[in-house]
Amino acid sequence: MDFNNPLFRFLIHQTLPTYKRNLFMLLQNKIALVTGATSGIGESIAILFAAQGAKVVVSGRNHEKGNSVVKKIKEAGGTATFLAAEMSDSLQCKQLIEETVKIYGRLDIACNNAGLVEPLAPVADYPEENWEKVISANLNGVFYCLKYQLKVMLQHGGPCSIINMSSVLGQTGEKGLSSYIASKHGVNGLTKSAALENATNGIRINAVGPAYVETPILAVLPEETRKVLGSAQPMERLGQPEEIAELVLWLASDKSSFVTGSYYAIDGGYLAR
Ligand SMILES: NC(=O)c1ccc[n+]([C@@H]2O[C@H](COP(=O)([O-])OP(=O)(O)OC[C@H]3O[C@@H](n4cnc5c(N)ncnc54)[C@H](O)[C@@H]3O)[C@@H](O)[C@H]2O)c1
């Protein structure tokens, strides 16, 4: 029987009393933080983590959207809190993690998912403020979060799991997207380095690299590009945020206990070409 099959999990949720249902949950009693969880992939991850028994801190910048994700989780019987944080600000990242520990007592799982893209431009014309904005949020933000997450995880010990959201563009190049591509290549390097430092500390750290997924982030691309994105992928469709969340759940859970320092493509065949 496949306990991870979404239909099976739904039936368990609908039919079993809480104490029996918990036996099948992958993140029972875990405390999880998801950044960029007010929309898209992060929202799906937060909802899936909560459905699997984790108490979840939903982080983002937009209070209204964050509270609406928390409401969805609570209505489904889960536990969640919204905490606002701007990823390019190291103090806010530090406070986010400190506040998480204040509320829930520890931190077992973190998904550093927040990220953004700025409008396309060739390197020769790339606005420096756009470069700084992307690197600050996508790379510095992951570093700040990792740094303070590791501090608290090292204090209470593992098993802990950190998942950094990269991209297929963390492995390849693409015209016009230099800042995003540099930031995601940076995330992959940072993931490897932090994973090696903590391989014997009970803290696993991995990166996940989706190809194009149907979320609000794609709105920054020109309409003509957006129209053909799905059909240009080997599976001839865009990924769905829920599909990415399933891989992140596996990496967050003890099912992936021998996995660290890795980059996991989830790209409908994008990198196989
Ligand atoms: N959608 C895709 O095609 C795709 C592909 C590969 C990787 N990704 C990555 O997945 C992650 C999630 O993106 P998404 O597709 O769900 O898009 P999204 O726009 O729906 O989500 C991005 C989230 O990050 C938050 N965020 C952005 N900048 C921030 C900042 N400076 N401080 C705090 N929060 C900030 C946004 O508010 C939002 O909640 C990103 O890291 C993105 O690079 C997305």
Coordinates of C-alpha atoms and ligand atoms in Angstrom, one line a residue:
M1 CA 0.0 0.0 0.0
D2 CA 1.3 3.5 -0.9
F3 CA 0.9 5.6 2.3
N4 CA 2.1 8.6 0.4
N5 CA -0.6 8.4 -2.3
P6 CA -2.6 11.7 -2.1
L7 CA -5.9 9.8 -2.3
F8 CA -4.9 7.4 0.4
R9 CA -3.9 10.4 2.6
F10 CA -7.2 12.1 1.9
L11 CA -9.2 9.0 2.9
I12 CA -7.1 8.6 6.1
H13 CA -7.8 12.2 6.9
Q14 CA -11.6 11.9 6.3
T15 CA -12.2 8.6 7.9
L16 CA -9.9 8.0 10.8
P17 CA -10.1 9.6 14.3
T18 CA -7.1 12.0 15.0
Y19 CA -5.1 9.5 17.2
K20 CA -5.1 6.9 14.4
R21 CA -4.6 9.4 11.6
N22 CA -1.5 10.6 13.3
L23 CA 0.2 7.2 12.8
F24 CA 0.3 7.9 9.1
M25 CA 1.6 11.4 9.2
L26 CA 5.2 12.0 8.0
L27 CA 5.8 15.2 10.1
Q28 CA 3.9 14.5 13.3
N29 CA 5.1 16.8 16.1
K30 CA 7.6 18.6 13.9
I31 CA 8.0 22.4 13.9
A32 CA 8.4 23.7 10.4
L33 CA 9.1 27.1 8.9
V34 CA 8.3 28.0 5.2
T35 CA 9.4 31.3 3.7
G36 CA 7.6 32.8 0.8
A37 CA 4.5 30.8 1.9
T38 CA 1.9 33.4 1.0
S39 CA 1.5 32.1 -2.5
G40 CA 2.6 29.6 -5.1
I41 CA 5.0 26.8 -4.2
G42 CA 5.5 27.9 -0.6
E43 CA 1.8 28.0 0.1
S44 CA 1.4 24.4 -1.2
I45 CA 4.4 23.3 0.9
A46 CA 3.0 24.9 4.1
I47 CA -0.4 23.3 3.5
L48 CA 1.1 19.9 2.9
F49 CA 3.4 20.1 5.9
A50 CA 0.5 21.0 8.1
A51 CA -1.6 18.2 6.6
Q52 CA 1.2 15.8 7.6
G53 CA 1.1 16.9 11.2
A54 CA 3.7 19.7 11.4
K55 CA 3.0 23.0 13.2
V56 CA 3.9 25.5 10.5
V57 CA 5.2 29.0 10.5
V58 CA 3.9 30.6 7.3
S59 CA 6.3 33.5 6.4
G60 CA 6.0 36.2 3.8
R61 CA 5.6 39.9 3.4
N62 CA 1.9 40.2 2.8
H63 CA -0.1 39.9 6.0
E64 CA -3.5 39.4 4.3
K65 CA -2.3 36.6 2.1
G66 CA -0.3 35.0 4.9
N67 CA -3.3 35.0 7.3
S68 CA -5.4 33.5 4.5
V69 CA -3.0 30.6 4.2
V70 CA -3.1 30.1 8.0
K71 CA -6.9 30.2 7.9
K72 CA -6.9 27.4 5.2
I73 CA -4.6 25.3 7.4
K74 CA -6.6 25.8 10.5
E75 CA -9.9 25.0 8.7
A76 CA -8.4 21.7 7.6
G77 CA -7.5 20.9 11.3
G78 CA -3.9 22.0 11.2
T79 CA -1.7 24.4 13.3
A80 CA -0.1 27.4 11.8
T81 CA 1.0 31.0 12.5
F82 CA 1.9 33.8 10.1
L83 CA 5.1 35.8 10.7
A84 CA 6.1 38.6 8.4
A85 CA 9.8 38.9 7.3
E86 CA 11.7 40.6 4.5
M87 CA 14.4 38.1 3.3
S88 CA 16.9 40.8 2.2
D89 CA 17.1 42.0 5.8
S90 CA 19.3 39.9 8.0
L91 CA 17.7 41.2 11.2
Q92 CA 14.2 40.3 10.1
C93 CA 15.4 36.8 9.1
K94 CA 17.0 36.4 12.6
Q95 CA 13.9 37.7 14.3
L96 CA 11.7 35.3 12.2
I97 CA 13.6 32.3 13.5
E98 CA 13.8 33.6 17.1
E99 CA 10.0 34.2 17.0
T100 CA 9.4 30.7 15.6
V101 CA 11.3 29.2 18.5
K102 CA 9.5 31.5 21.0
I103 CA 6.1 30.3 19.7
Y104 CA 6.7 26.6 19.2
G105 CA 9.8 25.9 21.3
R106 CA 12.1 24.5 18.5
L107 CA 12.7 24.3 14.8
D108 CA 12.9 20.9 13.0
I109 CA 12.3 21.7 9.4
A110 CA 12.8 24.8 7.3
C111 CA 12.0 25.4 3.7
N112 CA 13.8 28.5 2.4
N113 CA 11.5 29.1 -0.5
A114 CA 11.0 32.9 -0.9
G115 CA 12.3 34.2 -4.2
L116 CA 11.7 36.7 -7.0
V117 CA 12.5 37.5 -10.6
E118 CA 13.0 41.0 -12.0
P119 CA 12.2 41.9 -15.7
L120 CA 14.5 40.4 -18.3
A121 CA 17.5 42.3 -19.6
P122 CA 20.9 41.4 -21.0
V123 CA 23.9 41.7 -18.6
A124 CA 25.2 44.8 -20.5
D125 CA 22.0 46.7 -19.7
Y126 CA 21.0 45.0 -16.5
P127 CA 19.9 47.6 -13.9
E128 CA 22.2 47.4 -10.9
E129 CA 19.3 47.9 -8.5
N130 CA 17.5 44.9 -10.0
W131 CA 20.6 42.8 -9.6
E132 CA 20.9 43.8 -5.9
K133 CA 17.2 43.2 -5.3
V134 CA 17.3 39.6 -6.7
I135 CA 20.6 38.6 -5.1
S136 CA 19.5 40.1 -1.7
A137 CA 16.2 38.2 -1.6
N138 CA 17.2 34.9 -3.4
L139 CA 20.7 34.4 -2.2
N140 CA 21.4 36.6 0.9
G141 CA 18.0 35.7 2.3
V142 CA 18.7 32.0 2.1
F143 CA 22.1 32.6 3.7
Y144 CA 20.6 34.7 6.6
C145 CA 17.8 32.1 7.2
L146 CA 20.2 29.2 7.1
K147 CA 22.6 30.8 9.5
Y148 CA 20.0 31.5 12.2
Q149 CA 18.1 28.2 11.5
L150 CA 21.4 26.3 12.0
K151 CA 22.1 28.1 15.3
V152 CA 18.8 26.9 16.9
M153 CA 19.0 23.5 15.3
L154 CA 22.5 23.0 16.6
Q155 CA 21.4 23.9 20.1
H156 CA 18.6 21.3 20.3
G157 CA 20.0 18.7 18.0
G158 CA 18.5 16.7 15.1
P159 CA 17.0 15.1 13.2
C160 CA 16.4 18.3 11.3
S161 CA 16.0 19.0 7.6
I162 CA 16.5 22.2 5.6
I163 CA 15.3 22.5 2.0
N164 CA 16.5 25.5 -0.1
M165 CA 14.4 26.4 -3.1
S166 CA 16.6 26.5 -6.2
S167 CA 15.5 26.1 -9.8
V168 CA 16.6 24.4 -13.0
L169 CA 18.1 27.8 -13.6
G170 CA 20.5 26.9 -10.8
Q171 CA 22.0 24.4 -13.2
T172 CA 21.7 26.1 -16.6
G173 CA 21.9 29.5 -18.1
E174 CA 19.2 31.5 -19.9
K175 CA 19.3 34.9 -21.7
G176 CA 18.1 37.9 -19.7
L177 CA 17.9 36.3 -16.3
S178 CA 21.4 36.7 -15.1
S179 CA 20.6 37.8 -11.5
Y180 CA 18.1 35.0 -10.9
I181 CA 20.5 32.4 -12.4
A182 CA 23.4 33.7 -10.4
S183 CA 21.3 33.6 -7.2
K184 CA 20.1 30.0 -7.8
H185 CA 23.6 28.8 -8.7
G186 CA 24.7 30.4 -5.4
V187 CA 21.9 28.7 -3.5
N188 CA 23.1 25.3 -4.8
G189 CA 26.7 26.0 -3.7
L190 CA 25.6 27.3 -0.3
T191 CA 23.5 24.2 0.2
K192 CA 26.5 21.9 -0.5
S193 CA 28.8 23.8 1.8
A194 CA 26.3 24.0 4.7
A195 CA 25.4 20.3 4.3
L196 CA 29.0 19.2 4.6
E197 CA 29.5 21.3 7.7
N198 CA 26.5 19.7 9.3
A199 CA 26.6 16.1 8.0
T200 CA 27.4 14.7 11.4
N201 CA 25.2 17.1 13.3
G202 CA 21.8 15.5 12.4
I203 CA 20.9 18.4 10.1
R204 CA 20.3 17.5 6.5
I205 CA 20.4 20.3 3.9
N206 CA 19.2 19.9 0.3
A207 CA 18.2 22.0 -2.7
V208 CA 15.2 21.5 -4.9
G209 CA 15.1 22.7 -8.5
P210 CA 11.8 23.0 -10.3
A211 CA 11.4 23.9 -14.0
Y212 CA 8.6 26.3 -14.8
V213 CA 5.7 26.0 -12.4
E214 CA 2.3 27.7 -12.6
T215 CA 2.6 30.4 -9.9
P216 CA 2.4 34.2 -9.7
I217 CA 6.2 34.5 -10.2
L218 CA 5.8 33.9 -13.9
A219 CA 3.9 37.2 -14.3
V220 CA 7.2 39.1 -14.6
L221 CA 7.9 37.3 -17.9
P222 CA 6.7 38.8 -21.2
E223 CA 3.2 37.4 -22.2
E224 CA 4.6 35.8 -25.4
T225 CA 7.2 33.9 -23.4
R226 CA 4.6 32.8 -20.8
K227 CA 2.3 31.4 -23.4
V228 CA 5.0 29.0 -24.7
L229 CA 6.7 28.1 -21.4
G230 CA 4.6 25.0 -20.7
S231 CA 4.7 23.6 -24.2
A232 CA 8.5 24.1 -24.4
Q233 CA 9.0 21.7 -21.5
P234 CA 9.5 18.0 -22.3
M235 CA 6.2 17.1 -20.6
E236 CA 4.5 19.9 -22.6
R237 CA 3.0 21.5 -19.5
L238 CA 3.8 23.7 -16.5
G239 CA 4.5 22.0 -13.2
Q240 CA 2.0 22.5 -10.4
P241 CA 3.0 23.8 -7.0
E242 CA 1.5 20.7 -5.3
E243 CA 3.9 18.5 -7.3
I244 CA 6.9 20.4 -5.9
A245 CA 5.5 20.3 -2.4
E246 CA 5.5 16.4 -2.5
L247 CA 9.3 16.3 -3.2
V248 CA 9.9 18.9 -0.4
L249 CA 7.8 16.8 2.0
W250 CA 9.9 13.7 1.3
L251 CA 13.1 15.7 1.9
A252 CA 11.7 17.2 5.1
S253 CA 10.6 13.8 6.4
D254 CA 12.8 11.1 8.0
K255 CA 12.1 9.0 4.8
S256 CA 15.1 10.8 3.2
S257 CA 17.4 10.2 6.2
F258 CA 20.5 9.4 4.1
V259 CA 20.1 12.4 1.8
T260 CA 22.1 15.6 2.3
G261 CA 24.0 18.1 0.1
S262 CA 22.0 17.1 -2.9
Y263 CA 20.2 19.1 -5.7
Y264 CA 16.9 17.5 -6.7
A265 CA 15.6 18.4 -10.1
I266 CA 11.8 18.3 -10.3
D267 CA 11.4 19.6 -13.8
G268 CA 9.3 17.3 -16.1
G269 CA 12.5 16.4 -18.0
Y270 CA 13.9 19.9 -18.5
L271 CA 17.5 19.1 -17.6
A272 CA 17.5 15.8 -19.5
R273 CA 17.7 17.4 -22.9
Ligands
LIG1 N1 7.3 29.1 -10.5 C1 8.4 28.7 -11.1 O1 8.4 28.5 -12.3 C2 9.6 28.4 -10.3 C3 10.6 27.6 -10.9 C4 11.8 27.3 -10.3 C5 12.0 27.8 -9.0 N2 11.0 28.6 -8.4 C6 11.3 29.2 -7.1 O2 10.2 28.8 -6.2 C7 10.2 29.7 -5.1 C8 8.7 30.1 -4.9 O3 8.3 30.9 -6.1 P1 6.8 30.7 -6.7 O4 7.0 30.2 -8.0 O5 5.9 30.0 -5.7 O6 6.4 32.2 -6.8 P2 5.5 33.2 -5.9 O7 5.8 34.6 -6.4 O8 4.1 32.7 -5.8 O9 6.2 33.0 -4.5 C9 7.3 33.7 -4.0 C10 7.2 34.0 -2.6 O10 8.4 34.6 -2.1 C11 8.1 35.8 -1.5 N3 9.2 36.8 -1.6 C12 9.7 37.3 -2.7 N4 10.7 38.1 -2.4 C13 10.7 38.2 -1.0 C14 11.5 39.0 -0.1 N5 12.4 39.8 -0.5 N6 11.2 38.8 1.2 C15 10.3 37.9 1.6 N7 9.5 37.2 0.8 C16 9.7 37.4 -0.5 C17 6.8 36.3 -2.2 O11 6.1 37.3 -1.4 C18 6.1 35.0 -2.4 O12 5.4 34.7 -1.2 C19 11.1 30.9 -5.5 O13 12.3 30.8 -4.8 C20 11.3 30.7 -7.0 O14 12.5 31.2 -7.4 C21 9.9 28.9 -9.1

